[in-house]
């Protein structure tokens, strides 16, 4: 079975994507931006973190449902 159709692999991949989004917003961006750590982290969380997380959750849920359906067939 392809990894693209393995529900466990799909779920793990999207958890990693979401973790990467939040690591960028809370760790990487504040370190490389001017301004206080808290203000940059808050701005990036509002601008990037929430929107990208929602998008990743949506795409991940659709992909997971398709993978689950294909793996049962």
Coordinates of C-alpha atoms in Angstrom, one line a residue:
X1 CA 0.0 0.0 0.0
X2 CA 1.3 3.5 -0.9
X3 CA 2.1 5.8 2.0
X4 CA -0.3 8.3 0.4
X5 CA -3.1 5.9 1.2
X6 CA -2.0 4.8 4.6
X7 CA -4.3 6.7 7.1
X8 CA -1.7 6.5 9.9
X9 CA 1.0 8.0 7.7
X10 CA -1.4 10.8 6.6
X11 CA -2.3 11.7 10.1
X12 CA 1.3 11.7 11.3
X13 CA 2.4 13.8 8.4
X14 CA -0.2 16.5 9.0
X15 CA 0.5 16.5 12.8
X16 CA 4.1 17.3 11.8
X17 CA 3.0 20.0 9.4
X18 CA 1.0 21.7 12.1
X19 CA 3.9 21.3 14.6
X20 CA 6.1 23.0 12.1
X21 CA 3.7 25.9 11.6
X22 CA 3.6 26.5 15.3
X23 CA 7.4 26.1 15.7
X24 CA 7.9 28.7 13.1
X25 CA 5.4 31.1 14.7
X26 CA 6.6 30.7 18.3
X27 CA 10.3 30.0 17.9
X28 CA 11.9 30.8 14.5
X29 CA 10.1 34.0 13.5
X30 CA 10.6 35.9 16.8
X31 CA 14.3 35.0 16.8
X32 CA 14.9 36.5 13.3
X33 CA 12.6 39.5 13.5
X34 CA 13.0 42.9 15.0
X35 CA 10.8 43.7 18.0
X36 CA 10.1 42.0 21.2
X37 CA 9.8 38.3 21.3
X38 CA 6.2 38.3 22.6
X39 CA 4.9 40.9 20.1
X40 CA 6.4 39.1 17.1
X41 CA 5.2 35.7 18.4
X42 CA 1.7 37.1 18.9
X43 CA 1.6 38.8 15.5
X44 CA 2.9 35.6 13.6
X45 CA 0.4 33.4 15.5
X46 CA -2.5 35.7 14.5
X47 CA -1.3 36.2 10.9
X48 CA 0.1 32.8 10.0
X49 CA -0.4 30.2 12.8
X50 CA -4.2 30.1 13.0
X51 CA -4.9 30.3 9.3
X52 CA -2.4 27.8 8.2
X53 CA -3.5 25.4 11.0
X54 CA -7.1 25.6 9.9
X55 CA -6.0 25.0 6.3
X56 CA -3.8 22.1 7.2
X57 CA -6.5 20.5 9.4
X58 CA -9.0 20.8 6.5
X59 CA -6.6 19.3 3.9
X60 CA -5.5 16.7 6.3
X61 CA -9.0 15.7 7.2
X62 CA -10.1 15.3 3.5
X63 CA -6.9 13.4 2.7
X64 CA -7.3 11.2 5.8
X65 CA -10.9 10.3 4.8
X66 CA -9.9 9.5 1.2
X67 CA -7.0 7.4 2.4
X68 CA -9.2 5.6 4.9
X69 CA -11.8 4.9 2.2
X70 CA -9.0 3.6 -0.2
X71 CA -7.4 1.5 2.4
X72 CA -10.7 -0.3 3.3
X73 CA -11.4 -1.0 -0.4

